[in-house]
mmCIF file of C-alpha atoms and ligand atoms in Angstrom:
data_model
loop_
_atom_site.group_PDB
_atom_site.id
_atom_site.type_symbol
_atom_site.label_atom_id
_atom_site.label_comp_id
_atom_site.label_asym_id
_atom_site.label_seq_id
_atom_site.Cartn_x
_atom_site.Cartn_y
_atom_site.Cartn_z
ATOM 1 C CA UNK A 28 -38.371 -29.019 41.690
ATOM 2 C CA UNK A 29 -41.825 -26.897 42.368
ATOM 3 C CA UNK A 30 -44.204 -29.759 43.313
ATOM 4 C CA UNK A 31 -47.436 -27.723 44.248
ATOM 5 C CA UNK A 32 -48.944 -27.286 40.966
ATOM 6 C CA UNK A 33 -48.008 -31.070 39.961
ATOM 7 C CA UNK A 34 -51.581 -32.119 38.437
ATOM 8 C CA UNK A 35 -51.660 -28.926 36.296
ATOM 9 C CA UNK A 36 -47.747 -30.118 35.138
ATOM 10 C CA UNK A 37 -48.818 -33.455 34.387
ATOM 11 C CA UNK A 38 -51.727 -32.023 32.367
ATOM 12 C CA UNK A 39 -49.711 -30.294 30.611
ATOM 13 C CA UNK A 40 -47.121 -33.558 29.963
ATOM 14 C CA UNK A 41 -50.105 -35.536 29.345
ATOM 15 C CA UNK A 42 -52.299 -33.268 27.276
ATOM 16 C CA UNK A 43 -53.108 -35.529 24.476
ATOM 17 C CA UNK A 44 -54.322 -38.790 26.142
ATOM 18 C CA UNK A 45 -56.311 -36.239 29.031
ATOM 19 C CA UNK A 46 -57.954 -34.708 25.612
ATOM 20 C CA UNK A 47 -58.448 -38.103 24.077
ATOM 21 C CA UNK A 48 -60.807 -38.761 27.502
ATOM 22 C CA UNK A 49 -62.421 -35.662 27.899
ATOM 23 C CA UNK A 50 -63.010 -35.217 24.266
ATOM 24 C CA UNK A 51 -63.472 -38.676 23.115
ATOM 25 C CA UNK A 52 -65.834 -39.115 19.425
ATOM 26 C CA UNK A 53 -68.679 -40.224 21.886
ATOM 27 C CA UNK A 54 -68.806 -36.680 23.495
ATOM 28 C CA UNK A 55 -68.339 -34.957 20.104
ATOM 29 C CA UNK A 56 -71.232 -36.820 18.784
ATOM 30 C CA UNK A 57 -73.832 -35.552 22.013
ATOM 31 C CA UNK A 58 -72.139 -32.460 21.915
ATOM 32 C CA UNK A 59 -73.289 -32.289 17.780
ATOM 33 C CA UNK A 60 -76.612 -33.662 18.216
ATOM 34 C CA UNK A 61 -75.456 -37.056 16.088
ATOM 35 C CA UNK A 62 -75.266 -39.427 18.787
ATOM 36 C CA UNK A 63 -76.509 -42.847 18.444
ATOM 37 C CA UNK A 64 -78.787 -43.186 21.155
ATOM 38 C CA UNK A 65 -78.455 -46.766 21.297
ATOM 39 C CA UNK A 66 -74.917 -46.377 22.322
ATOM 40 C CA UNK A 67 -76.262 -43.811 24.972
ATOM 41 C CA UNK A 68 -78.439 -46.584 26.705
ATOM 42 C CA UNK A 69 -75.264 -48.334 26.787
ATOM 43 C CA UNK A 70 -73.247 -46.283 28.052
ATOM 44 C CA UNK A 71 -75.848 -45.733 30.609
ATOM 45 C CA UNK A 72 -76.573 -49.505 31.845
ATOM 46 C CA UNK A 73 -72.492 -49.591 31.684
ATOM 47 C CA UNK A 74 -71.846 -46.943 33.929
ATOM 48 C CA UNK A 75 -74.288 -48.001 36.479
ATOM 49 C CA UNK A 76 -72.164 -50.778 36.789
ATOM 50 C CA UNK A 77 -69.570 -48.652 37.024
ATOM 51 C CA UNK A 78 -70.589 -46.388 39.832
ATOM 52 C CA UNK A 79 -71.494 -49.201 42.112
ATOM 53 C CA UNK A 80 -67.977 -50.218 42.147
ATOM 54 C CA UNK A 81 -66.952 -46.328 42.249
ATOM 55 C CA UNK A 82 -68.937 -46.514 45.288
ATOM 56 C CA UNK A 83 -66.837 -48.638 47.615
ATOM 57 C CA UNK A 84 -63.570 -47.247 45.819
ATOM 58 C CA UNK A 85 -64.301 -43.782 47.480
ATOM 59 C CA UNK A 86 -64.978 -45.769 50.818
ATOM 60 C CA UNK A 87 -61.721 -46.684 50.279
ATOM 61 C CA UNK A 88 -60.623 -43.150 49.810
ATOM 62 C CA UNK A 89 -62.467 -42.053 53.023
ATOM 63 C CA UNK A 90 -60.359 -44.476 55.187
ATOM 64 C CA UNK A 91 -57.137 -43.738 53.849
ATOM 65 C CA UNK A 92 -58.360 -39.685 54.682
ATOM 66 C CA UNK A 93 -58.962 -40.674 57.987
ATOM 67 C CA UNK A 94 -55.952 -42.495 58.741
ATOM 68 C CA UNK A 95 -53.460 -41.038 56.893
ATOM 69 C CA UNK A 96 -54.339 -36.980 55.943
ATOM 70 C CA UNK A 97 -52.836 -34.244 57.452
ATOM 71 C CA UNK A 98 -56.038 -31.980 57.123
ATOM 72 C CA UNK A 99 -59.745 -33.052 58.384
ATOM 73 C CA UNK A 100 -61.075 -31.192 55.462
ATOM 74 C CA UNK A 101 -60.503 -33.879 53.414
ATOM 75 C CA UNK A 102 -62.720 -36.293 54.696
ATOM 76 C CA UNK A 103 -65.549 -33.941 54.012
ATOM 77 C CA UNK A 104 -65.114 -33.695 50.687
ATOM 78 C CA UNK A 105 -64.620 -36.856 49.712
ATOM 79 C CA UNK A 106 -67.884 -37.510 52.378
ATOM 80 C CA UNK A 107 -69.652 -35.499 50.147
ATOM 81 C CA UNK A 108 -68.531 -37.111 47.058
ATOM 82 C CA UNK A 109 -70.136 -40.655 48.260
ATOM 83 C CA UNK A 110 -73.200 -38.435 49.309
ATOM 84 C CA UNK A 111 -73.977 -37.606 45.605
ATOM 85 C CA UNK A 112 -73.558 -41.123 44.573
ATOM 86 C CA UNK A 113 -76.184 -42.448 46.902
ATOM 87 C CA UNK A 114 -78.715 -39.848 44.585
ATOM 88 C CA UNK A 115 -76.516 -40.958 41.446
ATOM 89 C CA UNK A 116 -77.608 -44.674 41.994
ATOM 90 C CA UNK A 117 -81.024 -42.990 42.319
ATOM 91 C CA UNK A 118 -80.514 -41.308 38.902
ATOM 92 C CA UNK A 119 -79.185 -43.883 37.248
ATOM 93 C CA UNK A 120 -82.223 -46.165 38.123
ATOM 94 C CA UNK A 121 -85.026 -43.332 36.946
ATOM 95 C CA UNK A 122 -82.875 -42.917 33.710
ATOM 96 C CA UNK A 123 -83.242 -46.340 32.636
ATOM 97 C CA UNK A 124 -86.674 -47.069 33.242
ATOM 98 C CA UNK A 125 -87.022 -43.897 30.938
ATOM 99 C CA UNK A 126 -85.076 -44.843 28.560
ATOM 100 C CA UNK A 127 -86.782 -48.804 28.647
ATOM 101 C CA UNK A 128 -82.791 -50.186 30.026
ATOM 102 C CA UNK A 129 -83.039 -53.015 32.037
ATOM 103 C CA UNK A 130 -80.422 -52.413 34.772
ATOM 104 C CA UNK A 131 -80.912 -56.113 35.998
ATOM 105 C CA UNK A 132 -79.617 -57.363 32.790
ATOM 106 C CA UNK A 133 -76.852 -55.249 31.680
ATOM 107 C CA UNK A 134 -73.723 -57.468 31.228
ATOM 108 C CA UNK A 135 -70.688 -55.492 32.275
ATOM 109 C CA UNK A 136 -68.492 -55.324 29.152
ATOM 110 C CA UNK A 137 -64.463 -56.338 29.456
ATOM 111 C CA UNK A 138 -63.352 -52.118 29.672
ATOM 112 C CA UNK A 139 -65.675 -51.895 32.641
ATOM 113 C CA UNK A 140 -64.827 -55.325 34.118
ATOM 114 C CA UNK A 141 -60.848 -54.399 33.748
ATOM 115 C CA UNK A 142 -61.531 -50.399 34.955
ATOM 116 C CA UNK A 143 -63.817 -52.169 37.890
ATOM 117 C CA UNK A 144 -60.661 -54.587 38.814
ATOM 118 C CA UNK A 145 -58.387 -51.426 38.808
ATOM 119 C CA UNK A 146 -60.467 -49.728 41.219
ATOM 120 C CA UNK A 147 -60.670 -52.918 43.297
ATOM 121 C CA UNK A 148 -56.630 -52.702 42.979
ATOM 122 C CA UNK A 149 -56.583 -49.077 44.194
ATOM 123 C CA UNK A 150 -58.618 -49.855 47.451
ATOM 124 C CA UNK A 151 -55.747 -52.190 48.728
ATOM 125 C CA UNK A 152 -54.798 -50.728 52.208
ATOM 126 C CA UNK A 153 -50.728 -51.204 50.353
ATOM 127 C CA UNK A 154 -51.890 -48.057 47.685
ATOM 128 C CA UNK A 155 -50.899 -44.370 49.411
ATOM 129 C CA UNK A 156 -53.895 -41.687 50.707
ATOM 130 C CA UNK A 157 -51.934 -39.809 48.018
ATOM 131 C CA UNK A 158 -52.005 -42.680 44.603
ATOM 132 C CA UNK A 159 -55.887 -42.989 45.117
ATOM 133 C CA UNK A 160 -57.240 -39.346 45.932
ATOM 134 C CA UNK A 161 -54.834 -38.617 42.344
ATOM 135 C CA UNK A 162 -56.854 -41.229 40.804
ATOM 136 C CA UNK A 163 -60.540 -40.084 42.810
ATOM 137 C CA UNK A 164 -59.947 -36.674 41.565
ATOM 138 C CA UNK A 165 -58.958 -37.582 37.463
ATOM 139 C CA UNK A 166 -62.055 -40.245 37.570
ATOM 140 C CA UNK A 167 -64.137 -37.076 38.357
ATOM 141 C CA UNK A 168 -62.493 -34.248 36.522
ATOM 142 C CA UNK A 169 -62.865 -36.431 33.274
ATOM 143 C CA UNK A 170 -66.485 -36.799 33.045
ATOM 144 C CA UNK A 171 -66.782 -33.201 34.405
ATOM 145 C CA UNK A 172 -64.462 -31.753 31.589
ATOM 146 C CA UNK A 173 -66.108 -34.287 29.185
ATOM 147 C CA UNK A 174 -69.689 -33.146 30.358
ATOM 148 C CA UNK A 175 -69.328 -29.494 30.533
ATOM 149 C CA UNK A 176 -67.989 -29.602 26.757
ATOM 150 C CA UNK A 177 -71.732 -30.536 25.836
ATOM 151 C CA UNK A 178 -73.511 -27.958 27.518
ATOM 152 C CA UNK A 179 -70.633 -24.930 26.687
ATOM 153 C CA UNK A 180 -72.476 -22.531 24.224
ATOM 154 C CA UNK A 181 -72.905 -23.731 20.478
ATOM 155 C CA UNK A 182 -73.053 -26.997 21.344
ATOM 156 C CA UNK A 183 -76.191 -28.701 20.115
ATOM 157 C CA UNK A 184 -77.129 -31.588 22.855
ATOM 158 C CA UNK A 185 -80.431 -33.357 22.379
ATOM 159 C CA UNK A 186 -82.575 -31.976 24.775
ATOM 160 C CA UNK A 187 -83.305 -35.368 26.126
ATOM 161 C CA UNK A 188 -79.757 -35.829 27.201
ATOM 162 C CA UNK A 189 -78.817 -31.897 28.596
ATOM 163 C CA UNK A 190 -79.898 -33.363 32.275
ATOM 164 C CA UNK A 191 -77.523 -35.912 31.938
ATOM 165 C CA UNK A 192 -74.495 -33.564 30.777
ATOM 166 C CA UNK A 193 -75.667 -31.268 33.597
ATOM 167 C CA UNK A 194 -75.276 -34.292 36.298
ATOM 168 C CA UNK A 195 -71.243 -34.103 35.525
ATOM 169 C CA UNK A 196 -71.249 -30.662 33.639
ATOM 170 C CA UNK A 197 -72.614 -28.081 36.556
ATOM 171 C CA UNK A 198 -70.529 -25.785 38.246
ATOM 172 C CA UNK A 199 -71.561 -27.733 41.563
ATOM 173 C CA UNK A 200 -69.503 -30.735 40.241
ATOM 174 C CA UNK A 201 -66.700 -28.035 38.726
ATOM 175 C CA UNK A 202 -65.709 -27.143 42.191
ATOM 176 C CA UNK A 203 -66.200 -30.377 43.968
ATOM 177 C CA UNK A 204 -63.628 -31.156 41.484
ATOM 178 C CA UNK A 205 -61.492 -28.573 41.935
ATOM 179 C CA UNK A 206 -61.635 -29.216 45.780
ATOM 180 C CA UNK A 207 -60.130 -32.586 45.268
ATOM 181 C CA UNK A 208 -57.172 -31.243 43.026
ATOM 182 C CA UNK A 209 -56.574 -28.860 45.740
ATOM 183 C CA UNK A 210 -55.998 -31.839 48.033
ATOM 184 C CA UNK A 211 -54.321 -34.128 45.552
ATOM 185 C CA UNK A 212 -51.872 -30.812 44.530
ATOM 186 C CA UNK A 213 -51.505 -30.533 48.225
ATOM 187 C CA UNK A 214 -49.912 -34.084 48.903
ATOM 188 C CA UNK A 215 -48.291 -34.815 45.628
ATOM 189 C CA UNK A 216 -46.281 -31.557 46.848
ATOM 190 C CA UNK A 217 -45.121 -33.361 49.448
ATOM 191 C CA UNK A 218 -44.930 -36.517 48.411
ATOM 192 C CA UNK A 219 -41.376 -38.757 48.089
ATOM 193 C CA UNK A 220 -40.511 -39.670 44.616
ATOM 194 C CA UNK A 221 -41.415 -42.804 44.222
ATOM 195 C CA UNK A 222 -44.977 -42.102 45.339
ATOM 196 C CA UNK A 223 -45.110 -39.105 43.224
ATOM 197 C CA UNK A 224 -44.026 -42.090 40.340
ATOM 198 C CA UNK A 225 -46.770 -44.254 41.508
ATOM 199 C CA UNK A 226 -49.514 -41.468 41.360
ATOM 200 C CA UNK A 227 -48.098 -40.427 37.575
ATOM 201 C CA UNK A 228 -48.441 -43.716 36.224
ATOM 202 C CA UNK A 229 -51.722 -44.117 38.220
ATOM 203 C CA UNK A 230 -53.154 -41.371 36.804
ATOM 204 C CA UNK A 231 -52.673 -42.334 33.045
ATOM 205 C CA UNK A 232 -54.000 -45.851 33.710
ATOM 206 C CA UNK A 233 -57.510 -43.543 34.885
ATOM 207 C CA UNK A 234 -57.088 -41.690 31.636
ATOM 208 C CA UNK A 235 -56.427 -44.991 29.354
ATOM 209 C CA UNK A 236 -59.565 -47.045 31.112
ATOM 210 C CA UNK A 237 -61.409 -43.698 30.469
ATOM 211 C CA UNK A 238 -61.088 -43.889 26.673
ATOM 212 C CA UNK A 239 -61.613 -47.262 26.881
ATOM 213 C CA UNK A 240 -64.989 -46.921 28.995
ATOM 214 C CA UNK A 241 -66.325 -44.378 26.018
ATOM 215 C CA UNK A 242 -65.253 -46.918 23.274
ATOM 216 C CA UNK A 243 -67.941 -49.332 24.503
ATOM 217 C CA UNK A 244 -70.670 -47.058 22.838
ATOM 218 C CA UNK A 245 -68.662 -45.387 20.166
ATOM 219 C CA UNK A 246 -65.729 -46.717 18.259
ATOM 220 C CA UNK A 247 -63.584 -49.674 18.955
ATOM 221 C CA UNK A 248 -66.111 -51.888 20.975
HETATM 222 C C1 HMH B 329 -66.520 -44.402 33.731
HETATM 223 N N1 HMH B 329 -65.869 -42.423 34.994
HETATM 224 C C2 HMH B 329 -66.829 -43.292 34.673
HETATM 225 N N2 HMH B 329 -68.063 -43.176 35.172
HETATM 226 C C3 HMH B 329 -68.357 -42.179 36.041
HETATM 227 N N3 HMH B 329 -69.622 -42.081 36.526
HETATM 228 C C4 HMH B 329 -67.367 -41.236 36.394
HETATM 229 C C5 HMH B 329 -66.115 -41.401 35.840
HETATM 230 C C6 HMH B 329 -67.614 -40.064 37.312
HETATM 231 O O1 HMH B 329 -68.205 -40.400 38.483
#
C-alpha cells in the first residue's frame, strides 16, 4: 500500500465530516454577511479558552519532536507554531476588549471542556510523535480551510470580522499548514499499522470536536 500521500487519502475517505468542519453553518453565515454577532463573541471568549490549552498541547508536540523525529526540521516548525500563539493570546485579549467580552468570565462550555480533555489525552508521553503531529496539523488545517473560505472572492464578510478570518485564512498560515502535513505525510508513511489506526481514528475525533466547537455559537448548542 502507497503510504506517503496518507492525509490526502484519508481526506478523501473522510470528505464529508472534514467538510462538515471546515464548512460548518457558522462559517457560511460570516462568509454571507448573516452572522449573529452574539454568537461571534462567543465563539471568541470560547476559543480563548481553547488556545490556552492548545498551548501546552503543542509543548507536548515539541517534546515528542525532540525525542522521537527523525528530522530536526520539525521542531522548528512546530517552534514556530507556539511562537504565533504567544501573539494569538495577545489577539485574543485586544479582540475582546473590542468587542466588550470579558475573558475573565467566560465559562468554558461542555464541547470545549471535552475537546480541552482530548488534548490533555493527546499530551500523554504513551500517544506516538506520529498520533499527535496528525492531530496538530488537522486542528490547524481546519480553521485555516474554514477561514480562508470567508475571505475567497464573493464572499461577503463583515468588515469588522475580515482581520479575524485573515488570522487563520492568510497564506502565512496556508503553508505553515502545509509544512506540518508534509511532516505528518512523512511519518504516517512509515508508520506500523496499528499506529497508522491510532492516527485515523485520532484524526476524526479532531474533526468531530471541531463541529462540535462551531455548534456552541451556531446550531445545536
Ligand atoms: C477550536 N480549533 C479551535 N480553535 C483554534 N484556535 C484552532 C483550531 C486553530 O488554532
Amino acid at each position: 500500500v502507497e503510504k506517503s500521500g496518507m492525509i490526502d487519502t484519508w481526506m478523501r475517505k473522510h470528505r464529508l465530516i472534514y467538510s462538515g468542519a471546515t464548512k460548518h453553518p457558522f462559517i457560511l453565515s460570516i462568509r454571507d454577511g448573516t452572522v449573529d454577532l452574539e454568537a461571534f463573541k462567543t465563539w471568541l471568549g470560547q476559543d480563548y479558552i481553547f488556545v490556552r490549552a492548545f498551548a501546552p498541547f503543542v509543548a507536548s508536540v515539541l517534546i515528542k519532536a525532540w525525542k522521537e523525529s527523525d528530522d530536526s526540521s520539525d521542531m522548528e516548525v512546530i517552534l514556530s507554531g507556539m511562537a504565533s500563539l504567544n501573539d494569538e493570546i495577545a489577539w485574543f485579549k485586544s479582540e475582546a476588549a473590542k468587542w466588550g467580552v470579558q475573558l475573565s468570565e467566560v465559562v468554558p462550555q461542555k464541547a470545549n471542556q471535552d475537546y480541552c480533555r482530548f488534548l490533555e489525552s493527546l499530551m500523554s508521553p504513551d500517544v506516538e510523535y506520529t498520533v499527535a503531529i496528525t492531530a496538530f496539523w488537522a486542528i490547524e488545517a481546519v480553521y485555516q480551510a474554514s477561514f480562508a473560505l470567508c475571505l475567497e472572492d464573493g464572499s461577503k464578510t463583515p468588515a469588522e470580522l475580515t482581520e479575524t478570518c485573515r488570522r487563520w485564512g492568510n497564506d502565512g498560515f496556508g503553508q505553515y499548514c502545509n509544512s506540518l502535513q508534509k511532516i505528518a505525510n512523512r511519518r504516517l508513511g512509515k508508520t506500523p499499522d496499528d499506529v497508522l489506526t491510532k492516527a485515523e481514528v485520532t484524526l476524526l475525533r479532531v474533526l468531530e470536536h471541531e463541529v462540535e466547537f462551531w455548534n456552541m455559537s451556531h446550531g445545536s448548542a
